[in-house]
CSV table of C-alpha atoms in Angstrom, one decimal:
chain,number,residue,atom,x,y,z
A,1,MET,CA,0.0,0.0,0.0
A,2,ALA,CA,1.3,3.4,-0.9
A,3,ASN,CA,2.1,5.8,2.0
A,4,PHE,CA,0.8,9.3,2.5
A,5,SER,CA,3.7,11.0,0.8
A,6,THR,CA,3.4,8.9,-2.3
A,7,HIS,CA,-0.4,9.5,-2.5
A,8,ILE,CA,-0.2,13.2,-2.1
A,9,SER,CA,2.7,13.5,-4.6
A,10,ALA,CA,1.0,11.4,-7.2
A,11,SER,CA,-2.3,13.3,-6.9
A,12,ILE,CA,-0.4,16.6,-7.1
A,13,ILE,CA,1.3,15.5,-10.3
A,14,THR,CA,-1.9,14.2,-12.0
A,15,SER,CA,-3.9,17.2,-10.9
A,16,SER,CA,-1.3,19.6,-12.1
A,17,VAL,CA,-1.2,18.0,-15.6
A,18,LEU,CA,-5.0,18.2,-15.9
A,19,GLY,CA,-4.9,21.7,-14.5
A,20,THR,CA,-2.5,22.9,-17.2
A,21,VAL,CA,-4.9,21.4,-19.8
A,22,VAL,CA,-7.8,23.2,-18.3
A,23,LEU,CA,-5.9,26.5,-18.3
A,24,ALA,CA,-4.4,26.0,-21.8
A,25,THR,CA,-7.8,25.4,-23.3
A,26,LYS,CA,-9.4,28.3,-21.4
A,27,ILE,CA,-12.0,26.0,-19.8
A,28,ALA,CA,-11.2,27.8,-16.6
A,29,PRO,CA,-9.1,30.9,-15.8
A,30,MET,CA,-5.9,30.8,-13.7
A,31,PRO,CA,-7.3,31.3,-10.2
A,32,GLU,CA,-9.9,28.5,-10.7
A,33,SER,CA,-7.3,26.3,-12.3
A,34,LEU,CA,-5.0,26.6,-9.3
A,35,LEU,CA,-7.9,25.9,-6.9
A,36,LEU,CA,-8.8,22.8,-9.0
A,37,ILE,CA,-5.3,21.5,-8.7
A,38,VAL,CA,-5.5,21.9,-4.9
A,39,ILE,CA,-8.9,20.1,-4.9
A,40,GLY,CA,-7.5,17.3,-7.0
A,41,ALA,CA,-4.5,16.9,-4.8
A,42,LEU,CA,-6.6,16.7,-1.6
A,43,SER,CA,-9.0,14.3,-3.3
A,44,GLY,CA,-6.1,11.9,-3.6
A,45,LEU,CA,-6.5,11.4,0.2
A,46,LEU,CA,-10.3,10.8,0.2
A,47,PRO,CA,-10.2,7.0,0.0
A,48,ASP,CA,-8.1,7.0,3.2
A,49,LEU,CA,-10.9,8.7,5.2
A,50,ASP,CA,-11.6,5.2,6.5
A,51,ALA,CA,-8.0,4.7,7.8
A,52,ASP,CA,-7.9,5.0,11.6
A,53,ASP,CA,-5.1,7.2,12.9
A,54,SER,CA,-3.7,8.0,9.5
A,55,THR,CA,-2.0,11.2,8.3
A,56,SER,CA,-4.6,11.5,5.5
A,57,ILE,CA,-7.6,11.5,7.8
A,58,GLY,CA,-5.9,14.1,10.0
A,59,TRP,CA,-5.2,16.4,7.1
A,60,LEU,CA,-8.7,16.1,5.6
A,61,PHE,CA,-10.6,16.6,8.8
A,62,SER,CA,-8.4,19.6,9.7
A,63,ILE,CA,-9.3,21.1,6.3
A,64,LEU,CA,-12.9,20.1,6.7
A,65,GLY,CA,-13.1,21.8,10.2
A,66,PHE,CA,-11.5,25.0,8.9
A,67,THR,CA,-13.7,25.1,5.8
A,68,LEU,CA,-16.9,24.6,7.8
A,69,ALA,CA,-15.9,27.2,10.3
A,70,ALA,CA,-14.9,29.7,7.7
A,71,SER,CA,-18.1,29.0,5.6
A,72,PHE,CA,-20.3,29.5,8.7
A,73,VAL,CA,-18.7,32.9,9.5
A,74,LEU,CA,-19.0,34.0,5.9
A,75,VAL,CA,-22.6,32.9,5.5
A,76,TYR,CA,-23.8,33.9,8.9
A,77,PRO,CA,-21.8,37.1,9.8
A,78,LEU,CA,-21.8,37.8,13.6
A,79,SER,CA,-21.8,41.2,15.2
A,80,SER,CA,-18.9,40.7,17.5
A,81,LEU,CA,-15.3,39.4,17.1
A,82,LEU,CA,-15.7,37.2,20.2
A,83,GLY,CA,-18.8,35.6,18.7
A,84,ILE,CA,-16.9,34.9,15.4
A,85,TRP,CA,-14.0,33.3,17.4
A,86,ALA,CA,-16.4,31.3,19.5
A,87,ALA,CA,-18.4,30.0,16.6
A,88,ALA,CA,-15.3,29.1,14.6
A,89,VAL,CA,-13.6,27.2,17.5
A,90,THR,CA,-16.8,25.4,18.3
A,91,ILE,CA,-17.3,24.2,14.8
A,92,TYR,CA,-13.7,23.1,14.4
A,93,ALA,CA,-13.6,21.3,17.7
A,94,THR,CA,-16.9,19.5,16.9
A,95,THR,CA,-15.5,18.4,13.6
A,96,TRP,CA,-12.2,17.2,15.1
A,97,TYR,CA,-13.3,15.7,18.5
A,98,ILE,CA,-16.8,14.4,17.7
A,99,ILE,CA,-17.3,13.8,13.9
A,100,LYS,CA,-13.8,12.5,13.3
A,101,PRO,CA,-13.8,9.8,16.1
A,102,LEU,CA,-17.3,8.8,15.1
A,103,PHE,CA,-16.3,8.4,11.5
A,104,GLU,CA,-13.2,6.4,12.5
A,105,LYS,CA,-15.4,4.1,14.6
A,106,ILE,CA,-18.0,3.3,11.9
A,107,THR,CA,-15.5,2.8,9.0
A,108,VAL,CA,-13.1,0.1,8.1
A,109,HIS,CA,-9.9,0.8,6.1
A,110,ARG,CA,-9.9,-0.4,2.5
A,111,GLY,CA,-13.6,-0.9,3.0
A,112,SER,CA,-16.4,0.9,1.1
A,113,LEU,CA,-14.4,4.1,0.4
A,114,HIS,CA,-11.9,2.2,-1.7
A,115,SER,CA,-14.4,1.6,-4.5
A,116,ILE,CA,-15.7,3.1,-7.7
A,117,LEU,CA,-19.0,3.7,-6.1
A,118,ALA,CA,-17.4,5.9,-3.4
A,119,VAL,CA,-15.6,7.9,-6.1
A,120,MET,CA,-18.9,8.5,-7.8
A,121,MET,CA,-20.4,9.7,-4.5
A,122,PHE,CA,-17.5,12.1,-3.8
A,123,ALA,CA,-17.8,13.5,-7.4
A,124,LEU,CA,-21.5,14.1,-7.2
A,125,LEU,CA,-21.3,15.6,-3.7
A,126,GLY,CA,-18.6,17.9,-5.1
A,127,ILE,CA,-20.9,19.2,-7.8
A,128,ILE,CA,-23.8,19.8,-5.3
A,129,ILE,CA,-21.6,21.5,-2.7
A,130,SER,CA,-20.0,23.7,-5.4
A,131,LEU,CA,-23.4,24.8,-6.7
A,132,GLN,CA,-24.5,25.5,-3.2
A,133,LEU,CA,-21.5,27.8,-2.8
A,134,ASN,CA,-22.7,29.7,-5.9
A,135,ALA,CA,-20.0,28.3,-8.2
A,136,SER,CA,-20.9,28.1,-11.9
A,137,LEU,CA,-22.0,24.8,-13.4
A,138,ASN,CA,-18.7,24.8,-15.4
A,139,MET,CA,-16.7,25.0,-12.2
A,140,ALA,CA,-18.8,22.5,-10.3
A,141,LEU,CA,-18.3,19.9,-13.1
A,142,LEU,CA,-14.6,20.7,-13.1
A,143,VAL,CA,-14.5,20.1,-9.3
A,144,ALA,CA,-16.1,16.7,-9.9
A,145,LEU,CA,-13.6,15.9,-12.6
A,146,PHE,CA,-10.6,16.7,-10.3
A,147,VAL,CA,-12.2,14.8,-7.4
A,148,ILE,CA,-12.5,11.7,-9.7
A,149,LEU,CA,-8.9,12.1,-10.9
A,150,GLY,CA,-7.4,12.5,-7.4
A,151,SER,CA,-9.5,9.6,-5.9
A,152,MET,CA,-8.7,7.3,-8.9
A,153,THR,CA,-5.0,8.1,-8.7
A,154,HIS,CA,-5.1,6.9,-5.0
A,155,LEU,CA,-6.9,3.6,-5.9
A,156,LEU,CA,-4.6,2.9,-8.8
A,157,LEU,CA,-1.5,3.5,-6.7
A,158,ASP,CA,-2.8,1.1,-4.0
A,159,GLU,CA,-3.4,-1.6,-6.6
A,160,CYS,CA,0.1,-1.0,-8.1
A,161,TYR,CA,1.6,-1.5,-4.7
A,162,SER,CA,-0.2,-4.8,-4.4
A,163,VAL,CA,1.9,-6.3,-7.2
A,164,ASP,CA,5.3,-7.7,-6.2
A,165,LEU,CA,7.3,-7.3,-9.4
A,166,SER,CA,10.5,-8.8,-7.9
A,167,ASN,CA,8.9,-12.1,-6.9
A,168,ASN,CA,6.3,-12.0,-9.8
A,169,ARG,CA,3.3,-12.5,-7.5
A,170,LEU,CA,0.2,-10.6,-6.3
A,171,LYS,CA,0.1,-9.6,-2.6
A,172,SER,CA,-2.9,-10.6,-0.5
A,173,SER,CA,-4.1,-6.9,-0.7
A,174,PHE,CA,-4.6,-7.1,-4.5
A,175,GLY,CA,-8.1,-6.3,-5.4
A,176,THR,CA,-9.0,-4.6,-2.2
A,177,ALA,CA,-8.1,-1.0,-3.3
A,178,MET,CA,-10.1,-0.7,-6.5
A,179,LYS,CA,-13.5,-2.4,-6.8
A,180,LEU,CA,-16.9,-1.4,-8.1
A,181,LEU,CA,-18.4,-1.7,-4.6
A,182,GLU,CA,-17.6,-3.3,-1.2
A,183,ILE,CA,-19.7,-6.5,-0.8
A,184,ARG,CA,-18.2,-7.3,2.6
A,185,TYR,CA,-20.0,-4.3,4.0
A,186,PRO,CA,-23.4,-4.2,2.3
A,187,LEU,CA,-24.9,-1.5,4.6
A,188,ALA,CA,-22.1,1.0,3.8
A,189,SER,CA,-22.3,0.2,0.1
A,190,LEU,CA,-26.1,0.6,0.1
A,191,SER,CA,-25.8,3.9,1.9
A,192,GLN,CA,-23.3,5.1,-0.8
A,193,PHE,CA,-25.7,3.9,-3.6
A,194,ILE,CA,-28.6,5.8,-2.0
A,195,ILE,CA,-26.5,8.9,-1.8
A,196,VAL,CA,-25.4,8.5,-5.5
A,197,CYS,CA,-29.0,8.0,-6.6
A,198,GLY,CA,-30.3,10.9,-4.5
A,199,ALA,CA,-27.5,13.2,-5.8
A,200,SER,CA,-28.2,12.1,-9.4
A,201,TYR,CA,-31.9,12.8,-8.9
A,202,TYR,CA,-31.2,16.3,-7.5
A,203,LEU,CA,-28.9,17.1,-10.5
A,204,TYR,CA,-31.3,15.6,-13.1
A,205,PRO,CA,-32.9,19.0,-13.9
A,206,GLN,CA,-29.4,20.3,-14.8
A,207,LEU,CA,-28.9,17.5,-17.3
A,208,GLN,CA,-29.2,19.6,-20.4
A,209,PRO,CA,-27.0,22.4,-19.1
A,210,ILE,CA,-24.4,19.8,-18.0
A,211,LEU,CA,-24.4,18.3,-21.5
A,212,THR,CA,-23.9,21.8,-23.0
A,213,VAL,CA,-20.9,22.4,-20.7
A,214,LEU,CA,-19.4,19.0,-21.7
A,215,VAL,CA,-19.8,19.8,-25.4
A,216,ASN,CA,-18.1,23.2,-24.8
A,217,TRP,CA,-15.2,21.3,-23.2
A,218,GLN,CA,-15.0,19.0,-26.2
A,219,GLU,CA,-14.8,21.9,-28.6
A,220,LYS,CA,-12.1,23.6,-26.7
A,221,LEU,CA,-10.0,20.4,-26.3
A,222,GLN,CA,-10.0,20.0,-30.1
A,223,HIS,CA,-8.0,23.2,-30.4
A,224,LEU,CA,-5.4,22.1,-27.8
A,225,THR,CA,-1.9,22.3,-29.1
A,226,ILE,CA,0.3,19.6,-27.4
A,227,MET,CA,3.5,19.8,-29.5
A,228,PRO,CA,5.3,23.1,-30.2
A,229,THR,CA,5.3,24.3,-33.7
A,230,PHE,CA,8.6,25.3,-35.4
């Protein structure tokens, strides 16, 4: 299994490559492209949310706590500085000391989050959260794309580390990192499936605009110049 450093490095590289494509084709401007690279890099840690006492889960829940606290303060501005500090600290502490331990207790490493179904769930939630934050549909779909890239990079790396090339054999962990869904934990997989269906139903009215955005991407990609001209 790849370690934290390998996962974050690989997701940074793949996200940076895609980010340059997005920027070169003018699908997104520079500030959004840089933000997408960060999102893709952090998404490379998402499958390890089910890893107890891991660096990945510590990073992600720290970022989640900060994001939730900042979002609350921005959406619900308070009249006093003390009130802002109190609200931010309360939200961050709740995320770190209540939600994180609870999440660690109900999840199993290399369980349902190491699956294609989980990647779909992360991507769809990324679209919905982005839209709720008043991002454009174009940006929301790009967020989903980078979430998929980061998460799939993680899963592929774990599977690659399950192959022992020197001894020409497959380790016992082979097949546990990337799978369609986790049949060992049917309740968790069912919950993910329900979330995916619910998110898809919520986004269904946006189907035609989504297709329009994808066609626009295709047209811009056709004009991408990869090799320099002399």
